[in-house]
Short mmCIF file of C-alpha atoms and ligand atoms in Angstrom, two decimals:
data_model
loop_
_atom_site.label_atom_id
_atom_site.label_comp_id
_atom_site.label_asym_id
_atom_site.label_seq_id
_atom_site.Cartn_x
_atom_site.Cartn_y
_atom_site.Cartn_z
CA MET A 99 0.02 -0.22 0.33
CA GLN A 100 1.53 3.36 -0.60
CA PRO A 101 2.03 5.85 1.91
CA VAL A 102 -0.75 7.59 3.77
CA ASP A 103 -1.06 11.14 5.25
CA THR A 104 -2.39 9.84 8.87
CA LEU A 105 -2.47 6.56 10.55
CA ILE A 106 -4.42 6.47 13.93
CA LEU A 107 -3.55 3.22 15.63
CA GLY A 108 -5.06 1.65 18.50
CA PRO A 109 -8.25 2.94 19.36
CA LEU A 110 -11.31 1.14 19.96
CA ALA A 111 -12.82 1.89 16.52
CA VAL A 112 -16.65 2.39 16.31
CA THR A 113 -16.79 2.33 12.75
CA MET A 114 -20.70 2.26 12.05
CA ASP A 115 -19.62 0.69 8.69
CA ALA A 116 -21.71 -1.69 6.95
CA GLY A 117 -21.34 -4.60 9.17
CA GLU A 118 -21.06 -1.89 12.26
CA ARG A 119 -17.62 -3.50 13.40
CA ASN A 120 -16.65 -2.31 16.50
CA LEU A 121 -12.51 -2.84 16.47
CA ASP A 122 -10.91 -3.30 19.88
CA SER A 123 -7.67 -2.26 18.67
CA GLY A 124 -8.33 -0.57 15.53
CA ALA A 125 -6.55 1.45 12.81
CA ILE A 126 -7.54 3.89 10.55
CA ALA A 127 -5.45 5.22 7.49
CA ILE A 128 -6.21 8.58 5.73
CA ARG A 129 -4.97 9.74 2.50
CA ASP A 130 -5.77 13.06 0.90
CA GLY A 131 -8.97 13.59 3.01
CA GLU A 132 -10.17 9.90 2.23
CA ILE A 133 -10.41 7.24 4.59
CA VAL A 134 -8.22 4.35 2.62
CA ALA A 135 -8.06 1.59 5.10
CA VAL A 136 -9.80 0.70 8.29
CA GLY A 137 -8.75 -2.59 10.16
CA ASN A 138 -6.99 -3.94 13.14
CA ALA A 139 -3.89 -2.06 14.33
CA ALA A 140 -1.75 -5.28 13.83
CA GLU A 141 -2.81 -5.37 10.17
CA LEU A 142 -2.06 -1.83 9.53
CA GLU A 143 0.66 -0.93 12.21
CA GLY A 144 3.51 -1.34 9.28
CA LEU A 145 2.12 1.13 6.97
CA GLU A 146 4.02 4.21 5.93
CA ALA A 147 2.51 7.37 7.18
CA ALA A 148 3.60 11.01 7.56
CA GLU A 149 1.68 11.02 10.87
CA THR A 150 1.02 8.38 12.98
CA ILE A 151 -1.34 8.90 16.12
CA ASP A 152 -1.23 6.55 18.97
CA ALA A 153 -4.87 6.21 19.94
CA ALA A 154 -4.66 3.35 22.23
CA GLY A 155 -7.13 4.06 25.25
CA MET A 156 -9.36 6.22 23.06
CA LEU A 157 -12.30 5.74 21.26
CA ALA A 158 -12.71 6.64 17.36
CA MET A 159 -16.06 7.29 15.52
CA PRO A 160 -17.29 8.89 12.87
CA GLY A 161 -17.83 12.66 13.52
CA LEU A 162 -21.49 13.96 14.73
CA VAL A 163 -23.93 15.11 12.63
CA ASN A 164 -26.16 18.17 14.07
CA ALA A 165 -29.24 17.87 11.57
CA HIS A 166 -30.81 21.21 12.49
CA THR A 167 -29.34 24.40 13.87
CA HIS A 168 -28.74 28.22 13.61
CA LEU A 169 -25.27 29.11 13.85
CA GLY A 170 -25.67 32.76 14.43
CA ASP A 171 -27.99 32.53 17.02
CA SER A 172 -24.86 32.22 19.34
CA LEU A 173 -25.13 35.85 19.27
CA PHE A 174 -28.33 35.91 21.39
CA ARG A 175 -28.34 33.18 23.61
CA SER A 176 -30.19 33.71 26.65
CA LEU A 177 -31.18 37.01 25.80
CA VAL A 178 -34.80 36.17 25.61
CA GLU A 179 -36.16 33.46 27.95
CA GLU A 180 -39.40 32.08 29.95
CA LEU A 181 -41.72 32.93 26.89
CA PRO A 182 -43.75 30.52 24.40
CA LEU A 183 -42.30 30.05 20.97
CA GLU A 184 -44.37 32.78 19.10
CA ALA A 185 -43.90 35.58 21.45
CA TRP A 186 -40.18 34.38 22.18
CA LEU A 187 -39.55 34.50 18.35
CA GLU A 188 -41.09 37.82 18.18
CA ARG A 189 -39.08 39.73 21.03
CA LEU A 190 -35.97 37.59 19.23
CA TRP A 191 -36.63 38.98 16.06
CA VAL A 192 -36.47 42.83 17.72
CA SER A 193 -32.63 42.21 18.40
CA GLU A 194 -31.81 40.18 15.58
CA ARG A 195 -33.19 43.31 13.12
CA ALA A 196 -30.86 45.57 15.21
CA PHE A 197 -27.79 43.46 15.18
CA VAL A 198 -27.75 40.93 12.58
CA SER A 199 -25.20 41.71 9.95
CA ARG A 200 -23.00 40.23 7.57
CA GLU A 201 -20.03 40.53 9.99
CA SER A 202 -21.93 39.83 13.11
CA VAL A 203 -23.56 36.41 11.62
CA GLU A 204 -19.94 35.38 10.74
CA LEU A 205 -18.39 36.13 14.34
CA GLY A 206 -21.77 34.09 15.92
CA ALA A 207 -21.15 31.17 13.28
CA ARG A 208 -17.32 31.08 14.35
CA LEU A 209 -18.19 30.63 17.81
CA SER A 210 -20.72 27.98 17.30
CA LEU A 211 -18.39 26.20 15.09
CA ALA A 212 -15.68 26.32 18.00
CA GLU A 213 -18.41 24.98 20.17
CA MET A 214 -19.62 22.29 17.93
CA ILE A 215 -15.92 21.17 17.05
CA ARG A 216 -14.90 21.01 20.79
CA SER A 217 -18.09 18.87 21.09
CA GLY A 218 -17.34 16.45 18.28
CA THR A 219 -19.74 17.72 15.82
CA THR A 220 -18.02 17.52 12.09
CA CYS A 221 -21.13 18.16 10.13
CA ALA A 222 -24.22 20.67 10.43
CA LEU A 223 -27.38 21.87 9.09
CA ASP A 224 -27.41 25.60 9.35
CA MET A 225 -30.48 27.92 8.54
CA PHE A 226 -29.73 31.90 9.23
CA TRP A 227 -29.64 35.39 7.80
CA PHE A 228 -26.58 35.71 5.64
CA PRO A 229 -25.89 32.15 4.62
CA GLU A 230 -22.80 33.49 3.17
CA ALA A 231 -21.26 34.47 6.43
CA ALA A 232 -21.68 31.03 8.16
CA THR A 233 -20.29 29.56 4.92
CA ASP A 234 -17.53 31.48 5.02
CA ALA A 235 -16.77 30.70 8.81
CA ALA A 236 -17.12 26.92 7.93
CA LEU A 237 -14.60 27.31 5.12
CA GLY A 238 -12.19 29.10 7.28
CA ALA A 239 -12.65 26.46 10.14
CA GLY A 240 -12.53 23.55 7.62
CA PHE A 241 -16.03 22.52 8.79
CA ARG A 242 -18.45 20.30 6.81
CA LEU A 243 -21.66 22.62 6.32
CA LEU A 244 -24.88 22.05 4.83
CA THR A 245 -26.70 25.79 4.51
CA GLY A 246 -28.07 27.91 1.91
CA PRO A 247 -30.63 30.64 1.13
CA ILE A 248 -33.66 31.38 3.61
CA PHE A 249 -37.24 32.32 2.84
CA PHE A 250 -39.58 34.49 4.72
CA ASP A 251 -42.46 36.67 3.31
CA PHE A 252 -41.31 39.79 4.85
CA ASP A 253 -38.10 41.85 4.36
CA GLY A 254 -35.38 40.70 6.80
CA PRO A 255 -32.74 42.23 8.73
CA ASP A 256 -30.27 40.86 5.98
CA GLY A 257 -31.76 43.95 3.92
CA VAL A 258 -33.28 41.45 1.15
CA ALA A 259 -36.85 42.13 -0.11
CA ALA A 260 -39.22 39.36 -0.04
CA GLU A 261 -39.42 39.30 -3.73
CA ASP A 262 -35.79 39.43 -4.11
CA ARG A 263 -35.09 36.17 -2.31
CA ILE A 264 -35.19 33.97 -5.36
CA ALA A 265 -32.73 35.74 -7.10
CA THR A 266 -30.46 36.19 -4.00
CA GLY A 267 -30.81 32.42 -3.39
CA GLU A 268 -29.97 31.79 -6.78
CA ARG A 269 -26.49 33.86 -6.73
CA TRP A 270 -25.80 32.18 -3.22
CA LEU A 271 -25.96 28.64 -4.93
CA GLU A 272 -24.01 29.50 -7.99
CA ARG A 273 -21.20 31.01 -5.71
CA TYR A 274 -20.68 28.06 -3.53
CA ALA A 275 -21.71 25.37 -6.06
CA GLU A 276 -18.01 23.87 -6.33
CA GLU A 277 -17.05 23.93 -2.52
CA PRO A 278 -16.72 20.43 -1.53
CA LEU A 279 -17.29 21.07 2.36
CA ILE A 280 -20.66 22.96 1.74
CA THR A 281 -23.79 21.26 0.62
CA PRO A 282 -26.51 23.44 -0.63
CA CYS A 283 -29.87 23.82 0.99
CA VAL A 284 -32.93 26.11 0.15
CA GLN A 285 -34.87 27.19 3.52
CA PRO A 286 -38.04 28.45 3.91
CA HIS A 287 -38.72 29.33 7.47
CA ASN A 288 -42.17 27.86 7.99
CA ALA A 289 -45.84 27.12 6.67
CA LEU A 290 -47.27 30.64 8.50
CA THR A 291 -44.23 32.82 7.39
CA VAL A 292 -43.83 31.59 4.08
CA SER A 293 -46.92 31.52 1.59
CA PRO A 294 -48.06 28.49 -0.69
CA ASP A 295 -46.59 30.51 -3.81
CA GLY A 296 -43.47 30.89 -1.62
CA PHE A 297 -42.83 27.35 -0.99
CA ARG A 298 -43.36 26.11 -4.66
CA ALA A 299 -40.93 28.90 -5.82
CA ALA A 300 -38.54 27.77 -3.14
CA ARG A 301 -39.03 24.09 -4.21
CA ASP A 302 -38.55 24.70 -7.90
CA LEU A 303 -35.09 26.69 -6.78
CA ALA A 304 -34.01 23.65 -4.93
CA ASP A 305 -35.13 21.15 -7.46
CA ARG A 306 -33.27 23.32 -10.19
CA ALA A 307 -29.94 23.37 -7.88
CA GLY A 308 -30.13 19.89 -6.91
CA ALA A 309 -30.28 21.08 -3.28
CA LEU A 310 -31.71 19.82 -0.06
CA PHE A 311 -35.20 21.36 1.02
CA HIS A 312 -35.04 22.16 4.80
CA THR A 313 -38.05 23.84 6.64
CA HIS A 314 -39.24 23.75 10.01
CA CYS A 315 -42.79 22.10 10.47
CA SER A 316 -45.50 21.15 13.52
CA GLU A 317 -43.12 22.35 15.97
CA THR A 318 -45.91 23.59 18.44
CA ALA A 319 -49.72 23.15 18.93
CA THR A 320 -50.08 26.72 18.13
CA GLU A 321 -48.53 26.51 14.86
CA VAL A 322 -50.57 23.33 13.95
CA ARG A 323 -53.76 25.18 14.73
CA GLN A 324 -52.99 28.34 12.92
CA THR A 325 -52.25 26.53 9.65
CA ILE A 326 -55.09 24.60 10.18
CA GLU A 327 -57.16 27.66 10.44
CA ARG A 328 -55.46 29.44 7.35
CA PHE A 329 -55.03 26.52 4.94
CA GLY A 330 -57.44 23.75 6.15
CA HIS A 331 -54.58 21.25 6.69
CA THR A 332 -52.02 20.27 9.22
CA PRO A 333 -48.33 21.60 8.41
CA VAL A 334 -47.35 18.22 7.08
CA ALA A 335 -50.30 17.81 5.12
CA HIS A 336 -50.15 21.45 3.67
CA LEU A 337 -46.68 20.93 2.76
CA ASP A 338 -47.66 17.67 1.03
CA GLU A 339 -50.38 19.19 -1.00
CA LEU A 340 -48.20 21.61 -2.11
CA GLY A 341 -45.96 19.07 -3.48
CA ILE A 342 -42.98 20.25 -1.38
CA LEU A 343 -42.36 16.58 0.40
CA ASN A 344 -40.11 14.10 -1.23
CA GLY A 345 -36.70 12.08 -0.22
CA ARG A 346 -34.76 15.50 -0.60
CA THR A 347 -37.02 17.10 1.96
CA VAL A 348 -36.08 17.41 5.72
CA LEU A 349 -38.47 18.79 8.39
CA ALA A 350 -37.43 20.30 11.71
CA HIS A 351 -39.10 19.30 14.62
CA CYS A 352 -42.63 17.35 13.55
CA VAL A 353 -43.83 17.26 17.57
CA HIS A 354 -47.52 17.27 16.90
CA LEU A 355 -48.49 14.97 14.00
CA ALA A 356 -51.75 13.63 13.12
CA ASP A 357 -52.11 10.04 12.02
CA ASP A 358 -52.65 11.08 8.67
CA ASP A 359 -49.28 12.88 8.82
CA PHE A 360 -47.24 9.81 9.42
CA ALA A 361 -48.80 8.26 6.31
CA ARG A 362 -47.78 11.27 4.39
CA LEU A 363 -43.91 11.20 5.66
CA ARG A 364 -44.11 7.46 4.64
CA ARG A 365 -45.34 7.92 1.40
CA THR A 366 -43.07 10.49 0.33
CA GLY A 367 -39.96 9.69 2.17
CA ALA A 368 -39.41 13.14 3.74
CA ALA A 369 -37.16 13.08 6.58
CA VAL A 370 -37.54 14.17 10.41
CA LEU A 371 -34.90 16.46 12.08
CA HIS A 372 -35.79 15.56 16.12
CA ASN A 373 -34.37 18.64 18.09
CA PRO A 374 -35.52 17.12 22.11
CA LEU A 375 -33.78 20.06 24.00
CA SER A 376 -35.42 22.96 22.10
CA ASN A 377 -38.67 21.25 22.19
CA LEU A 378 -38.28 20.80 25.81
CA LYS A 379 -37.23 24.45 26.65
CA LEU A 380 -39.70 26.26 24.89
CA GLY A 381 -42.58 23.88 26.19
CA SER A 382 -43.36 22.78 22.50
CA GLY A 383 -43.72 19.22 23.48
CA ILE A 384 -42.24 15.77 22.73
CA ALA A 385 -41.74 14.49 19.37
CA PRO A 386 -43.04 10.99 18.36
CA ILE A 387 -39.69 9.73 17.27
CA ALA A 388 -40.07 6.34 18.59
CA ARG A 389 -43.38 5.79 16.62
CA MET A 390 -41.65 7.59 13.52
CA MET A 391 -38.47 4.97 13.79
CA GLU A 392 -40.96 2.31 13.93
CA GLU A 393 -42.75 3.24 10.76
CA GLY A 394 -39.60 3.75 8.92
CA ILE A 395 -39.51 7.33 8.58
CA PRO A 396 -35.85 8.69 8.94
CA VAL A 397 -34.98 10.40 12.02
CA ALA A 398 -31.78 12.91 12.51
CA LEU A 399 -31.00 14.59 15.59
CA GLY A 400 -30.13 18.13 15.80
CA THR A 401 -29.70 20.87 18.82
CA ASP A 402 -31.58 23.51 16.82
CA GLY A 403 -30.30 27.14 17.56
CA PRO A 404 -28.35 28.25 20.85
CA VAL A 405 -31.09 30.46 21.52
CA SER A 406 -33.77 27.59 21.71
CA SER A 407 -31.74 24.94 23.13
CA ASN A 408 -28.97 27.06 24.67
CA ASP A 409 -26.61 24.51 23.81
CA LEU A 410 -25.05 22.92 20.66
CA ASP A 411 -23.72 19.83 22.31
CA MET A 412 -25.07 16.47 20.53
CA TRP A 413 -24.11 14.38 23.71
CA THR A 414 -26.76 16.01 25.70
CA ALA A 415 -29.21 15.80 22.38
CA MET A 416 -28.80 12.07 22.16
CA ARG A 417 -29.33 11.61 25.88
CA PHE A 418 -32.68 13.25 25.85
CA ALA A 419 -33.61 11.76 22.57
CA GLY A 420 -33.39 8.18 24.26
CA LEU A 421 -34.47 9.08 27.77
CA LEU A 422 -37.62 10.91 26.60
CA GLN A 423 -39.02 8.27 24.59
CA ARG A 424 -38.45 5.84 27.32
CA GLY A 425 -40.17 7.95 30.06
CA VAL A 426 -43.32 8.77 27.69
CA HIS A 427 -43.75 5.27 26.52
CA MET A 428 -42.70 3.74 30.24
CA ASP A 429 -40.57 1.34 28.15
CA PRO A 430 -36.71 0.80 28.63
CA VAL A 431 -36.00 -0.50 25.47
CA VAL A 432 -37.64 1.68 23.10
CA THR A 433 -35.02 3.71 20.90
CA PRO A 434 -32.03 1.64 21.58
CA ALA A 435 -28.89 3.36 22.27
CA HIS A 436 -27.68 1.58 19.16
CA GLU A 437 -30.31 3.56 17.09
CA ILE A 438 -29.53 7.02 18.59
CA VAL A 439 -25.94 6.46 17.70
CA ARG A 440 -27.15 5.87 14.23
CA MET A 441 -28.99 9.07 14.38
CA VAL A 442 -25.94 11.16 14.60
CA THR A 443 -23.93 9.15 12.32
CA THR A 444 -25.06 6.94 9.39
CA VAL A 445 -28.79 8.13 9.43
CA GLY A 446 -27.85 11.46 10.14
CA ALA A 447 -25.61 11.70 7.27
CA GLU A 448 -27.91 9.68 4.79
CA THR A 449 -30.86 11.97 5.86
CA LEU A 450 -29.13 15.08 4.76
CA GLY A 451 -28.04 13.36 1.40
CA LEU A 452 -24.38 12.59 2.51
CA GLY A 453 -24.88 8.92 3.17
CA ASP A 454 -22.14 8.10 0.43
CA ARG A 455 -19.69 10.23 2.24
CA VAL A 456 -19.69 10.70 5.78
CA GLY A 457 -21.30 9.09 8.97
CA ARG A 458 -18.97 5.91 8.92
CA LEU A 459 -15.45 5.03 9.33
CA ALA A 460 -14.89 2.93 6.27
CA GLU A 461 -12.86 2.72 3.07
CA GLY A 462 -13.94 5.45 0.71
CA TYR A 463 -15.74 7.78 3.12
CA ARG A 464 -14.03 11.27 3.83
CA ALA A 465 -12.14 11.32 7.08
CA ASP A 466 -14.69 12.80 9.53
CA LEU A 467 -14.00 11.45 12.97
CA ILE A 468 -13.47 12.08 16.35
CA LEU A 469 -11.28 10.57 19.02
CA ILE A 470 -12.81 10.20 22.74
CA ASP A 471 -10.57 9.87 25.92
CA LEU A 472 -11.70 6.52 27.58
CA ASP A 473 -9.05 6.89 30.20
CA ARG A 474 -11.60 8.25 32.89
CA PRO A 475 -13.47 7.40 35.79
CA HIS A 476 -16.83 7.83 34.48
CA LEU A 477 -16.19 5.93 31.42
CA THR A 478 -14.24 3.02 33.10
CA PRO A 479 -15.34 0.18 32.83
CA MET A 480 -17.20 -0.01 29.32
CA TYR A 481 -19.27 -3.05 28.78
CA ASP A 482 -21.68 -1.44 26.40
CA VAL A 483 -20.16 0.83 23.89
CA TYR A 484 -23.56 2.35 22.68
CA GLY A 485 -24.95 2.87 26.08
CA HIS A 486 -21.99 4.95 26.80
CA LEU A 487 -21.99 6.91 23.82
CA VAL A 488 -25.45 7.73 24.54
CA TYR A 489 -25.79 8.01 28.41
CA THR A 490 -22.13 8.61 29.63
CA VAL A 491 -19.69 10.22 27.05
CA GLY A 492 -19.92 14.02 27.31
CA ARG A 493 -18.33 16.95 25.24
CA ASP A 494 -15.48 17.18 27.56
CA ASP A 495 -14.24 13.68 26.62
CA VAL A 496 -13.57 14.62 23.22
CA ARG A 497 -9.83 15.01 22.29
CA SER A 498 -9.17 15.43 18.78
CA VAL A 499 -11.50 16.19 15.89
CA MET A 500 -10.54 15.65 11.94
CA ILE A 501 -12.75 16.83 9.28
CA ASP A 502 -12.09 15.92 5.46
CA GLY A 503 -8.61 14.71 6.75
CA ARG A 504 -7.70 18.00 8.59
CA TRP A 505 -7.23 18.09 12.07
CA VAL A 506 -9.34 20.98 13.53
CA LEU A 507 -9.10 19.82 17.16
CA ARG A 508 -6.03 18.64 18.26
CA ASP A 509 -5.41 17.22 21.82
CA ARG A 510 -8.24 19.79 22.84
CA THR A 511 -6.50 22.76 21.21
CA LEU A 512 -8.57 24.28 18.29
CA GLU A 513 -6.46 24.42 14.98
CA THR A 514 -8.55 26.41 12.33
CA ILE A 515 -10.28 29.24 14.97
CA ASP A 516 -8.70 31.73 16.70
CA GLU A 517 -10.94 31.08 19.65
CA THR A 518 -9.50 33.98 21.77
CA ALA A 519 -9.96 36.48 19.18
CA VAL A 520 -13.90 35.08 18.57
CA LEU A 521 -14.46 35.25 22.28
CA ALA A 522 -13.17 38.70 22.74
CA GLY A 523 -15.41 40.04 19.67
CA MET A 524 -18.21 38.34 21.11
CA ARG A 525 -18.20 39.96 24.46
CA GLU A 526 -17.78 43.42 22.91
CA LEU A 527 -20.67 42.73 20.89
CA ALA A 528 -22.79 41.21 23.41
CA ALA A 529 -22.24 44.33 25.77
CA GLU A 530 -23.97 46.39 22.94
CA ILE A 531 -26.78 43.69 22.53
CA GLU A 532 -27.45 43.71 26.25
CA ARG A 533 -27.62 47.59 26.54
CA HIS A 534 -30.12 47.83 23.41
CA ALA A 535 -32.31 44.94 24.99
CA ALA A 536 -32.37 46.73 28.42
CA ARG A 537 -34.10 49.65 26.53
CA LEU A 538 -36.92 47.70 25.18
CA GLU A 539 -38.08 46.37 28.53
CA PRO A 540 -41.19 48.06 29.52
CA ALA A 541 -40.27 50.44 32.59
ZN1 LIG B 660 -34.81 25.93 14.09
#
């Protein structure tokens, strides 16, 4: 075999490959950003490598996929609290209008990327104003991002008039079409903020560009009631009747579903992006993901934005995804830990259309992987690796992170983001945001 760039030797390798092999003393060889061999350390240790990593005492696994978030929202984390979703959004949007700019969104995105990389996330689906800002932040950080033009029926704080969004979106899609780390999405906000014509135009744009279609759907009982009042259908049925749903459509939330909604999701192949922390914190409810999974509806996992879940930590999201279903169903075997790990690796990647590139440690896949320190009290002993990953491992256990063959976190040091500068910039801007918000409070 030809020399490789990086050889990782000796970790417990949770491959999530076709056979879902776990190798006790594994080895992963990487060349030009691609995994070229996965096997036992004894078989691959003679391989010539520019860099050999001794990963004994660690666990190697595919990087985590965060299937729904809003990176720029880290600008406003904990600014608005203790309100139901609709009132909360209205209040949040006042601050967004005052402070959202191309520059501030890029700063917020860098901050979120630093948080995500530190916690082992290597790929995320982002929806926010100025998608070019998050895109440039991701390219700078070497992070795998799905993002793209957003749609609302009103003029946004990004200065784009509602009628110009298709043209603006087309320009974004052209500009980033060739970036290997960027996957384009077309993203109307939801059925109440985007008209049927707006949805049809966005669907058409996504189809022309071969982009993923991403929207919020059935997040709260209020949204479902208002959608029925306005259109005579639940949000899922409304989107289905408009011809929006297919295997390239992903719907964030789906907390409140009618029986007929399940049938429509099954028939169309649309996937669900589950955000347990955000749904709980905003009091929206608990999405019926055990039933979705039982019915074969693909479910990926996300954190939602840092203003609604207040955290971009996928380990917490995994733990809640499992615990909630067991509590609701009073059943300790529903949503097995193994299935939850699939949600953030193979199934997460497949749901977002990246199933042939990431989500597995397997030959021919891009090298998106993480190393976890196992030499810790809470991780010793480890009899059940999937149970540990869902119910015990936390973000502080993540030691190193590689995306597309490049170390972005090495021994807990960020390699591609100037964290000190990002934190300083954020503190300065946050002081302004706070002063502005204080003036909005009633006397
Ligand atoms: Zn969201």
